[in-house]
Amino acid sequence: MKGTVYKSTGSWYTVKSESGDFHDCRIRGKFRTHGIKSTNPVAVGDRVVFQLEDHGDGPVGVISEILERRNYIIRKSVKLSKQTHIIASNLDQVFLLVTLVNPPTSTSFIDRFLVTARAYDIPAILLFNKMDTYGADELAEVAYLSELYTGIGYPCIELEAKTGRNVEEVRALMKDRTSMFSGHSGVGKSTLINALEPGLDLRTAEISKQHQQGQHTTTFAEMFDLSFGARIIDTPGIKGFGVVDMEADEIGDYFPEFFELKANCRFNNCLHLDEPQCAVKQGLERDELAWSRYRSYVQMLEGEDESYRTDYYG
Ligand SMILES: Nc1nc2c(ncn2[C@@H]2O[C@H](COP(=O)(O)OP(=O)(O)O)[C@@H](O)[C@H]2O)c(=O)[nH]1
Ligand SMILES: [Mg+2]
Ligand SMILES: [Zn+2]
């Protein structure tokens, strides 16, 4: 039988079969790990092959194979260790909730998030929440950012999770897909999830700072079916994505609008810094690219902001 992993405790896995039944499963034998050194062989979101066996105490599922992952998000199981923990796999999209105030979300935070999503190969959507609280300046700022990010290829939705405005749009995007929500603490994740599916209480945000320490090997993501045919992945303690290790010359490729121009740079290994005849610098000077994006890029490149290597706690 084939199925999808909804929950994992480390030794037991809850697998939903294609016919919609949930089974408690264990793993047996060696897995093809697809080249990932991971502390957990099977992650939430994995598509697996399993068999039901009965040794007298009722049927128990045995997972024998993991189908190839379309994508996956990881974190280091121990700091600086090569071993990684796969948080979840096969995500269709990730939503980043953004608020301009209460709390502020910086463009550098947004950009680091988008770079990570791209490195993971997961489509990202921006949700500008709490629109009802903004004055003229903030509304203009949201309009500017929406146009900027839409132009780069990231869908943007203006949202009021509290009043319900445009929640229907989010719901429509989520139908038949597996999604994850991210964003700083206080941006409205719980409110949105509650508006989408009243009664579903995810753990995403409510984890104390203290609790975050040292729980790297003990927390597991969990997947939930929503009533309107969507799946949501809840990742306790991480509001972002875990870590991606990137080489300096890769980072620019994860800024789609820079990547598009790269072929026009004089040097094919151009880092868009002080190189002559750099198409990205020219684009900036002609106001065809946003300086805020470039600043985020340089920050990441200089590693002056190391957050892209660490979990994003809100
Ligand atoms: N005015 C307004 N308040 C909101 C909106 N969405 C969430 N909030 C409020 O923002 C606060 C934090 O929301 P919460 O969902 O707990 O954020 P989380 O930490 O991301 O889960 C709560 O007081 C919510 O009622 C919104 O669209 N408009
Ligand atoms: Mg919350
Ligand atoms: Zn360049």
mmCIF file of C-alpha atoms and ligand atoms in Angstrom:
data_model
loop_
_atom_site.group_PDB
_atom_site.id
_atom_site.type_symbol
_atom_site.label_atom_id
_atom_site.label_comp_id
_atom_site.label_asym_id
_atom_site.label_seq_id
_atom_site.Cartn_x
_atom_site.Cartn_y
_atom_site.Cartn_z
ATOM 1 C CA MET A 1 0.000 0.000 0.000
ATOM 2 C CA LYS A 2 1.019 3.578 -0.501
ATOM 3 C CA GLY A 3 0.410 6.362 1.928
ATOM 4 C CA THR A 4 1.538 9.683 3.372
ATOM 5 C CA VAL A 5 3.172 10.232 6.754
ATOM 6 C CA TYR A 6 1.084 12.556 8.937
ATOM 7 C CA LYS A 7 2.895 12.215 12.225
ATOM 8 C CA SER A 8 6.084 10.817 13.609
ATOM 9 C CA THR A 9 7.231 10.195 17.137
ATOM 10 C CA GLY A 10 10.653 8.941 16.231
ATOM 11 C CA SER A 11 9.855 5.254 16.245
ATOM 12 C CA TRP A 12 6.188 5.206 15.246
ATOM 13 C CA TYR A 13 4.664 6.843 12.223
ATOM 14 C CA THR A 14 1.063 7.627 11.465
ATOM 15 C CA VAL A 15 0.453 6.932 7.803
ATOM 16 C CA LYS A 16 -2.673 7.778 5.848
ATOM 17 C CA SER A 17 -3.292 5.276 3.102
ATOM 18 C CA GLU A 18 -4.517 6.241 -0.325
ATOM 19 C CA SER A 19 -7.953 4.977 0.667
ATOM 20 C CA GLY A 20 -7.971 7.408 3.584
ATOM 21 C CA ASP A 21 -7.360 5.137 6.579
ATOM 22 C CA PHE A 22 -4.768 5.929 9.224
ATOM 23 C CA HIS A 23 -2.295 3.229 10.269
ATOM 24 C CA ASP A 24 0.380 3.091 12.953
ATOM 25 C CA CYS A 25 3.568 2.053 11.250
ATOM 26 C CA ARG A 26 7.108 1.157 12.091
ATOM 27 C CA ILE A 27 10.072 1.023 9.795
ATOM 28 C CA ARG A 28 12.056 -2.010 8.895
ATOM 29 C CA GLY A 29 15.161 -2.609 6.926
ATOM 30 C CA LYS A 30 17.448 -0.301 5.099
ATOM 31 C CA PHE A 31 16.107 2.706 3.290
ATOM 32 C CA ARG A 32 17.276 4.474 0.283
ATOM 33 C CA THR A 33 17.905 7.832 1.911
ATOM 34 C CA HIS A 34 18.318 9.637 -1.397
ATOM 35 C CA GLY A 35 21.709 10.923 -0.320
ATOM 36 C CA ILE A 36 20.587 12.829 2.771
ATOM 37 C CA LYS A 37 22.361 12.167 6.038
ATOM 38 C CA SER A 38 19.458 12.507 8.365
ATOM 39 C CA THR A 39 18.770 11.517 11.950
ATOM 40 C CA ASN A 40 15.223 10.589 11.013
ATOM 41 C CA PRO A 41 14.785 8.286 8.054
ATOM 42 C CA VAL A 42 11.102 9.107 7.576
ATOM 43 C CA ALA A 43 9.589 12.586 7.839
ATOM 44 C CA VAL A 44 6.112 14.066 7.915
ATOM 45 C CA GLY A 45 4.940 14.539 4.346
ATOM 46 C CA ASP A 46 6.848 11.537 3.039
ATOM 47 C CA ARG A 47 5.090 9.290 0.598
ATOM 48 C CA VAL A 48 5.800 5.738 1.653
ATOM 49 C CA VAL A 49 5.141 2.140 0.744
ATOM 50 C CA PHE A 50 3.929 0.036 3.654
ATOM 51 C CA GLN A 51 2.429 -3.370 4.392
ATOM 52 C CA LEU A 52 0.110 -4.440 7.180
ATOM 53 C CA GLU A 53 1.401 -7.353 9.222
ATOM 54 C CA ASP A 54 -0.356 -9.175 12.012
ATOM 55 C CA HIS A 55 1.708 -11.048 14.576
ATOM 56 C CA GLY A 56 -1.156 -11.673 16.921
ATOM 57 C CA ASP A 57 -1.835 -8.263 18.466
ATOM 58 C CA GLY A 58 -3.656 -6.761 15.536
ATOM 59 C CA PRO A 59 -2.344 -5.292 12.318
ATOM 60 C CA VAL A 60 0.781 -3.130 12.385
ATOM 61 C CA GLY A 61 2.085 -1.255 9.395
ATOM 62 C CA VAL A 62 5.634 -1.722 8.243
ATOM 63 C CA ILE A 63 7.169 0.956 6.045
ATOM 64 C CA SER A 64 9.502 -0.525 3.485
ATOM 65 C CA GLU A 65 10.188 2.334 1.113
ATOM 66 C CA ILE A 66 10.140 6.126 0.861
ATOM 67 C CA LEU A 67 9.216 7.544 -2.488
ATOM 68 C CA GLU A 68 11.411 10.308 -3.802
ATOM 69 C CA ARG A 69 10.868 13.652 -2.056
ATOM 70 C CA ARG A 70 9.865 16.622 -4.173
ATOM 71 C CA ASN A 71 11.400 18.909 -1.559
ATOM 72 C CA TYR A 72 12.099 18.934 2.162
ATOM 73 C CA ILE A 73 12.991 21.315 4.931
ATOM 74 C CA ILE A 74 15.679 20.526 7.446
ATOM 75 C CA ARG A 75 17.473 21.657 10.497
ATOM 76 C CA LYS A 76 20.764 20.605 11.910
ATOM 77 C CA SER A 77 20.203 18.003 14.582
ATOM 78 C CA VAL A 78 23.113 19.372 16.569
ATOM 79 C CA LYS A 79 24.844 22.682 15.968
ATOM 80 C CA LEU A 80 27.590 22.423 13.363
ATOM 81 C CA SER A 81 26.876 18.763 12.903
ATOM 82 C CA LYS A 82 26.663 17.367 9.413
ATOM 83 C CA GLN A 83 23.648 15.380 10.484
ATOM 84 C CA THR A 84 20.346 16.929 9.649
ATOM 85 C CA HIS A 85 16.845 16.428 10.877
ATOM 86 C CA ILE A 86 14.217 16.489 8.162
ATOM 87 C CA ILE A 87 11.333 18.525 9.495
ATOM 88 C CA ALA A 88 8.882 17.895 6.687
ATOM 89 C CA SER A 89 8.780 16.987 3.031
ATOM 90 C CA ASN A 90 6.696 17.413 -0.101
ATOM 91 C CA LEU A 91 5.381 20.874 0.654
ATOM 92 C CA ASP A 92 3.391 22.539 -2.102
ATOM 93 C CA GLN A 93 3.752 26.045 -0.733
ATOM 94 C CA VAL A 94 4.653 28.154 2.213
ATOM 95 C CA PHE A 95 2.841 31.298 3.337
ATOM 96 C CA LEU A 96 4.737 34.061 5.064
ATOM 97 C CA LEU A 97 2.567 36.344 7.146
ATOM 98 C CA VAL A 98 3.900 39.876 7.147
ATOM 99 C CA THR A 99 2.830 42.821 9.276
ATOM 100 C CA LEU A 100 4.370 46.269 8.980
ATOM 101 C CA VAL A 101 3.745 47.100 12.627
ATOM 102 C CA ASN A 102 2.818 45.025 15.686
ATOM 103 C CA PRO A 103 5.162 43.354 15.010
ATOM 104 C CA PRO A 104 7.303 44.909 12.270
ATOM 105 C CA THR A 105 8.546 42.553 9.571
ATOM 106 C CA SER A 106 11.654 43.830 7.814
ATOM 107 C CA THR A 107 12.306 43.426 4.115
ATOM 108 C CA SER A 108 15.534 41.684 5.020
ATOM 109 C CA PHE A 109 13.559 39.102 6.988
ATOM 110 C CA ILE A 110 11.159 38.663 4.057
ATOM 111 C CA ASP A 111 14.031 38.299 1.620
ATOM 112 C CA ARG A 112 15.942 35.792 3.698
ATOM 113 C CA PHE A 113 12.771 33.785 4.002
ATOM 114 C CA LEU A 114 12.157 33.871 0.252
ATOM 115 C CA VAL A 115 15.741 32.879 -0.475
ATOM 116 C CA THR A 116 15.419 29.894 1.827
ATOM 117 C CA ALA A 117 12.118 28.892 0.232
ATOM 118 C CA ARG A 118 13.727 29.068 -3.164
ATOM 119 C CA ALA A 119 16.737 27.076 -2.040
ATOM 120 C CA TYR A 120 14.321 24.450 -0.764
ATOM 121 C CA ASP A 121 12.344 24.654 -3.991
ATOM 122 C CA ILE A 122 9.093 25.533 -2.263
ATOM 123 C CA PRO A 123 6.807 28.193 -3.769
ATOM 124 C CA ALA A 124 6.219 31.084 -1.350
ATOM 125 C CA ILE A 125 3.253 33.412 -0.969
ATOM 126 C CA LEU A 126 3.216 36.652 1.035
ATOM 127 C CA LEU A 127 0.220 37.496 3.200
ATOM 128 C CA PHE A 128 0.150 41.121 4.316
ATOM 129 C CA ASN A 129 -1.976 40.836 7.418
ATOM 130 C CA LYS A 130 -3.725 43.332 9.714
ATOM 131 C CA MET A 131 -4.643 45.600 6.808
ATOM 132 C CA ASP A 132 -7.461 47.008 8.954
ATOM 133 C CA THR A 133 -4.917 48.565 11.328
ATOM 134 C CA TYR A 134 -2.916 50.555 8.788
ATOM 135 C CA GLY A 135 -2.948 54.260 8.088
ATOM 136 C CA ALA A 136 -2.179 55.898 4.759
ATOM 137 C CA ASP A 137 1.601 55.472 5.035
ATOM 138 C CA GLU A 138 1.445 51.778 5.801
ATOM 139 C CA LEU A 139 -1.171 51.172 3.120
ATOM 140 C CA ALA A 140 1.146 52.811 0.615
ATOM 141 C CA GLU A 141 4.019 50.686 1.875
ATOM 142 C CA VAL A 142 1.998 47.480 1.491
ATOM 143 C CA ALA A 143 0.983 48.551 -2.018
ATOM 144 C CA TYR A 144 4.639 49.149 -2.863
ATOM 145 C CA LEU A 145 5.820 45.841 -1.419
ATOM 146 C CA SER A 146 2.960 43.937 -3.061
ATOM 147 C CA GLU A 147 3.891 45.326 -6.432
ATOM 148 C CA LEU A 148 7.576 44.646 -5.838
ATOM 149 C CA TYR A 149 7.150 41.021 -4.804
ATOM 150 C CA THR A 150 4.406 40.242 -7.298
ATOM 151 C CA GLY A 151 6.742 41.520 -9.994
ATOM 152 C CA ILE A 152 9.451 39.135 -8.832
ATOM 153 C CA GLY A 153 6.995 36.253 -8.969
ATOM 154 C CA TYR A 154 5.686 35.931 -5.425
ATOM 155 C CA PRO A 155 1.906 36.127 -5.100
ATOM 156 C CA CYS A 156 0.784 38.658 -2.485
ATOM 157 C CA ILE A 157 -2.534 38.869 -0.667
ATOM 158 C CA GLU A 158 -3.747 41.704 1.537
ATOM 159 C CA LEU A 159 -5.339 40.042 4.510
ATOM 160 C CA GLU A 160 -7.336 40.648 7.654
ATOM 161 C CA ALA A 161 -7.278 37.356 9.490
ATOM 162 C CA LYS A 162 -9.312 38.895 12.302
ATOM 163 C CA THR A 163 -12.193 40.230 10.221
ATOM 164 C CA GLY A 164 -12.012 37.466 7.640
ATOM 165 C CA ARG A 165 -11.256 39.761 4.721
ATOM 166 C CA ASN A 166 -9.564 37.777 1.910
ATOM 167 C CA VAL A 167 -9.313 34.635 4.018
ATOM 168 C CA GLU A 168 -11.331 33.015 1.230
ATOM 169 C CA GLU A 169 -8.467 33.725 -1.193
ATOM 170 C CA VAL A 170 -6.011 31.932 1.063
ATOM 171 C CA ARG A 171 -8.411 29.037 1.391
ATOM 172 C CA ALA A 172 -8.726 28.776 -2.389
ATOM 173 C CA LEU A 173 -4.931 28.615 -2.778
ATOM 174 C CA MET A 174 -4.705 25.926 -0.110
ATOM 175 C CA LYS A 175 -7.276 23.554 -1.586
ATOM 176 C CA ASP A 176 -5.785 20.157 -2.493
ATOM 177 C CA ARG A 177 -2.316 21.296 -1.420
ATOM 178 C CA THR A 178 0.059 20.934 1.508
ATOM 179 C CA SER A 179 0.916 24.276 3.074
ATOM 180 C CA MET A 180 2.908 25.705 5.898
ATOM 181 C CA PHE A 181 2.560 29.074 7.645
ATOM 182 C CA SER A 182 5.445 31.173 8.865
ATOM 183 C CA GLY A 183 6.049 34.599 10.259
ATOM 184 C CA HIS A 184 7.056 36.415 13.404
ATOM 185 C CA SER A 185 5.203 35.798 16.600
ATOM 186 C CA GLY A 186 2.120 38.017 16.717
ATOM 187 C CA VAL A 187 1.566 38.437 12.963
ATOM 188 C CA GLY A 188 -1.672 36.466 13.133
ATOM 189 C CA LYS A 189 -0.879 32.856 12.272
ATOM 190 C CA SER A 190 -3.172 31.386 14.903
ATOM 191 C CA THR A 191 -5.907 33.846 14.024
ATOM 192 C CA LEU A 192 -5.678 32.915 10.345
ATOM 193 C CA ILE A 193 -5.647 29.187 11.005
ATOM 194 C CA ASN A 194 -8.642 29.603 13.245
ATOM 195 C CA ALA A 195 -10.440 31.571 10.538
ATOM 196 C CA LEU A 196 -9.642 28.858 8.016
ATOM 197 C CA GLU A 197 -10.586 25.988 10.286
ATOM 198 C CA PRO A 198 -12.259 26.879 13.563
ATOM 199 C CA GLY A 199 -11.230 24.547 16.355
ATOM 200 C CA LEU A 200 -7.892 23.504 14.924
ATOM 201 C CA ASP A 201 -5.276 24.504 17.445
ATOM 202 C CA LEU A 202 -1.793 24.305 16.043
ATOM 203 C CA ARG A 203 1.313 24.581 18.135
ATOM 204 C CA THR A 204 3.282 26.708 15.659
ATOM 205 C CA ALA A 205 3.852 29.757 17.759
ATOM 206 C CA GLU A 206 3.198 29.135 21.396
ATOM 207 C CA ILE A 207 6.506 27.761 22.502
ATOM 208 C CA SER A 208 8.609 29.601 25.018
ATOM 209 C CA LYS A 209 12.135 30.724 24.275
ATOM 210 C CA GLN A 210 13.426 28.450 26.990
ATOM 211 C CA HIS A 211 11.612 25.515 25.525
ATOM 212 C CA GLN A 212 13.172 26.139 22.129
ATOM 213 C CA GLN A 213 16.620 25.379 23.461
ATOM 214 C CA GLY A 214 17.689 21.821 23.364
ATOM 215 C CA GLN A 215 14.550 20.499 21.820
ATOM 216 C CA HIS A 216 16.083 20.095 18.427
ATOM 217 C CA THR A 217 15.866 16.344 18.398
ATOM 218 C CA THR A 218 12.556 16.048 20.165
ATOM 219 C CA THR A 219 10.062 18.093 18.210
ATOM 220 C CA PHE A 220 8.323 16.697 15.234
ATOM 221 C CA ALA A 221 6.122 18.270 12.678
ATOM 222 C CA GLU A 222 2.589 17.042 12.173
ATOM 223 C CA MET A 223 0.239 17.203 9.231
ATOM 224 C CA PHE A 224 -3.479 17.939 9.459
ATOM 225 C CA ASP A 225 -6.324 17.559 7.000
ATOM 226 C CA LEU A 226 -8.559 20.600 6.877
ATOM 227 C CA SER A 227 -12.251 20.249 6.135
ATOM 228 C CA PHE A 228 -12.036 22.023 2.782
ATOM 229 C CA GLY A 229 -9.554 19.565 1.319
ATOM 230 C CA ALA A 230 -6.279 21.174 2.313
ATOM 231 C CA ARG A 231 -3.350 19.863 4.311
ATOM 232 C CA ILE A 232 -1.363 21.935 6.720
ATOM 233 C CA ILE A 233 1.990 21.174 8.291
ATOM 234 C CA ASP A 234 2.459 22.300 11.850
ATOM 235 C CA THR A 235 6.045 22.753 12.931
ATOM 236 C CA PRO A 236 6.281 23.436 16.640
ATOM 237 C CA GLY A 237 9.079 25.720 17.689
ATOM 238 C CA ILE A 238 10.192 26.707 14.241
ATOM 239 C CA LYS A 239 8.346 29.444 12.541
ATOM 240 C CA GLY A 240 10.541 29.371 9.560
ATOM 241 C CA PHE A 241 12.335 26.783 7.751
ATOM 242 C CA GLY A 242 15.344 25.508 9.565
ATOM 243 C CA VAL A 243 18.627 25.935 7.796
ATOM 244 C CA VAL A 244 20.083 25.944 4.353
ATOM 245 C CA ASP A 245 23.784 26.038 3.803
ATOM 246 C CA MET A 246 24.532 28.203 0.826
ATOM 247 C CA GLU A 247 27.739 29.076 -0.930
ATOM 248 C CA ALA A 248 28.303 32.765 -1.583
ATOM 249 C CA ASP A 249 27.944 32.351 -5.319
ATOM 250 C CA GLU A 250 24.596 30.584 -4.944
ATOM 251 C CA ILE A 251 22.832 33.290 -2.981
ATOM 252 C CA GLY A 252 22.289 35.600 -5.952
ATOM 253 C CA ASP A 253 20.644 32.783 -7.843
ATOM 254 C CA TYR A 254 17.914 32.677 -5.223
ATOM 255 C CA PHE A 255 16.978 36.286 -5.979
ATOM 256 C CA PRO A 256 15.006 35.530 -9.164
ATOM 257 C CA GLU A 257 15.266 39.045 -10.593
ATOM 258 C CA PHE A 258 19.058 39.038 -10.128
ATOM 259 C CA PHE A 259 19.357 35.550 -11.535
ATOM 260 C CA GLU A 260 17.477 36.640 -14.631
ATOM 261 C CA LEU A 261 20.066 39.343 -15.320
ATOM 262 C CA LYS A 262 23.135 37.314 -14.457
ATOM 263 C CA ALA A 263 23.733 36.218 -18.042
ATOM 264 C CA ASN A 264 24.198 39.879 -18.947
ATOM 265 C CA CYS A 265 26.920 40.473 -16.360
ATOM 266 C CA ARG A 266 30.366 40.646 -17.865
ATOM 267 C CA PHE A 267 31.706 37.899 -15.610
ATOM 268 C CA ASN A 268 29.774 34.686 -15.405
ATOM 269 C CA ASN A 269 30.739 34.337 -11.740
ATOM 270 C CA CYS A 270 29.732 37.940 -10.995
ATOM 271 C CA LEU A 271 28.718 38.486 -7.368
ATOM 272 C CA HIS A 272 27.160 41.843 -8.312
ATOM 273 C CA LEU A 273 29.417 43.734 -5.941
ATOM 274 C CA ASP A 274 32.177 45.808 -7.523
ATOM 275 C CA GLU A 275 32.626 43.928 -10.743
ATOM 276 C CA PRO A 276 32.603 46.024 -13.933
ATOM 277 C CA GLN A 277 29.622 45.813 -16.261
ATOM 278 C CA CYS A 278 27.346 44.146 -13.783
ATOM 279 C CA ALA A 279 23.784 43.905 -15.094
ATOM 280 C CA VAL A 280 22.369 43.826 -11.564
ATOM 281 C CA LYS A 281 24.102 47.069 -10.565
ATOM 282 C CA GLN A 282 22.932 48.622 -13.820
ATOM 283 C CA GLY A 283 19.382 47.475 -13.121
ATOM 284 C CA LEU A 284 19.538 49.076 -9.684
ATOM 285 C CA GLU A 285 20.817 52.336 -11.064
ATOM 286 C CA ARG A 286 17.987 52.406 -13.573
ATOM 287 C CA ASP A 287 15.522 51.716 -10.771
ATOM 288 C CA GLU A 288 14.515 48.478 -12.404
ATOM 289 C CA LEU A 289 15.505 46.547 -9.305
ATOM 290 C CA ALA A 290 14.770 47.342 -5.675
ATOM 291 C CA TRP A 291 17.593 48.539 -3.441
ATOM 292 C CA SER A 292 15.972 46.830 -0.468
ATOM 293 C CA ARG A 293 16.427 43.512 -2.230
ATOM 294 C CA TYR A 294 20.020 44.319 -3.027
ATOM 295 C CA ARG A 295 20.697 45.298 0.590
ATOM 296 C CA SER A 296 19.276 41.964 1.738
ATOM 297 C CA TYR A 297 21.454 40.214 -0.789
ATOM 298 C CA VAL A 298 24.637 41.951 0.306
ATOM 299 C CA GLN A 299 23.783 41.285 3.955
ATOM 300 C CA MET A 300 23.422 37.602 3.247
ATOM 301 C CA LEU A 301 26.535 37.526 1.139
ATOM 302 C CA GLU A 302 28.637 39.218 3.764
ATOM 303 C CA GLY A 303 27.211 36.878 6.342
ATOM 304 C CA GLU A 304 26.890 39.984 8.466
ATOM 305 C CA ASP A 305 23.520 38.600 9.224
ATOM 306 C CA GLU A 306 23.877 34.942 9.954
ATOM 307 C CA SER A 307 20.185 34.317 10.430
ATOM 308 C CA TYR A 308 19.840 32.543 7.150
ATOM 309 C CA ARG A 309 21.883 29.754 8.647
ATOM 310 C CA THR A 310 19.766 29.438 11.734
ATOM 311 C CA ASP A 311 16.164 28.702 12.558
ATOM 312 C CA TYR A 312 13.846 31.634 12.314
ATOM 313 C CA TYR A 313 12.313 31.933 15.712
ATOM 314 C CA GLY A 314 9.700 34.660 15.617
HETATM 315 N N1 LIG B 1 -6.562 44.152 13.863
HETATM 316 C C1 LIG B 1 -6.160 42.935 13.540
HETATM 317 N N2 LIG B 1 -5.623 42.151 14.482
HETATM 318 C C2 LIG B 1 -5.227 40.910 14.116
HETATM 319 C C3 LIG B 1 -5.366 40.432 12.796
HETATM 320 N N3 LIG B 1 -4.874 39.169 12.758
HETATM 321 C C4 LIG B 1 -4.463 38.883 14.006
HETATM 322 N N4 LIG B 1 -4.673 39.915 14.827
HETATM 323 C C5 LIG B 1 -4.357 39.997 16.267
HETATM 324 O O1 LIG B 1 -2.947 39.920 16.451
HETATM 325 C C6 LIG B 1 -2.658 39.263 17.681
HETATM 326 C C7 LIG B 1 -1.684 38.116 17.434
HETATM 327 O O2 LIG B 1 -2.320 37.139 16.640
HETATM 328 P P1 LIG B 1 -1.937 35.595 16.682
HETATM 329 O O3 LIG B 1 -2.864 34.907 15.757
HETATM 330 O O4 LIG B 1 -1.907 35.101 18.086
HETATM 331 O O5 LIG B 1 -0.459 35.641 16.110
HETATM 332 P P2 LIG B 1 0.614 34.445 15.979
HETATM 333 O O6 LIG B 1 1.602 34.636 17.075
HETATM 334 O O7 LIG B 1 1.247 34.632 14.652
HETATM 335 O O8 LIG B 1 -0.131 33.151 16.090
HETATM 336 C C8 LIG B 1 -3.991 38.794 18.249
HETATM 337 O O9 LIG B 1 -4.387 39.718 19.225
HETATM 338 C C9 LIG B 1 -4.924 38.842 17.051
HETATM 339 O O10 LIG B 1 -6.265 39.076 17.405
HETATM 340 C C10 LIG B 1 -5.944 41.308 11.822
HETATM 341 O O11 LIG B 1 -6.096 40.985 10.641
HETATM 342 N N5 LIG B 1 -6.302 42.534 12.246
HETATM 343 MG MG MG B 2 -0.024 31.708 17.406
HETATM 344 ZN ZN ZN B 3 26.617 41.123 -11.757
#
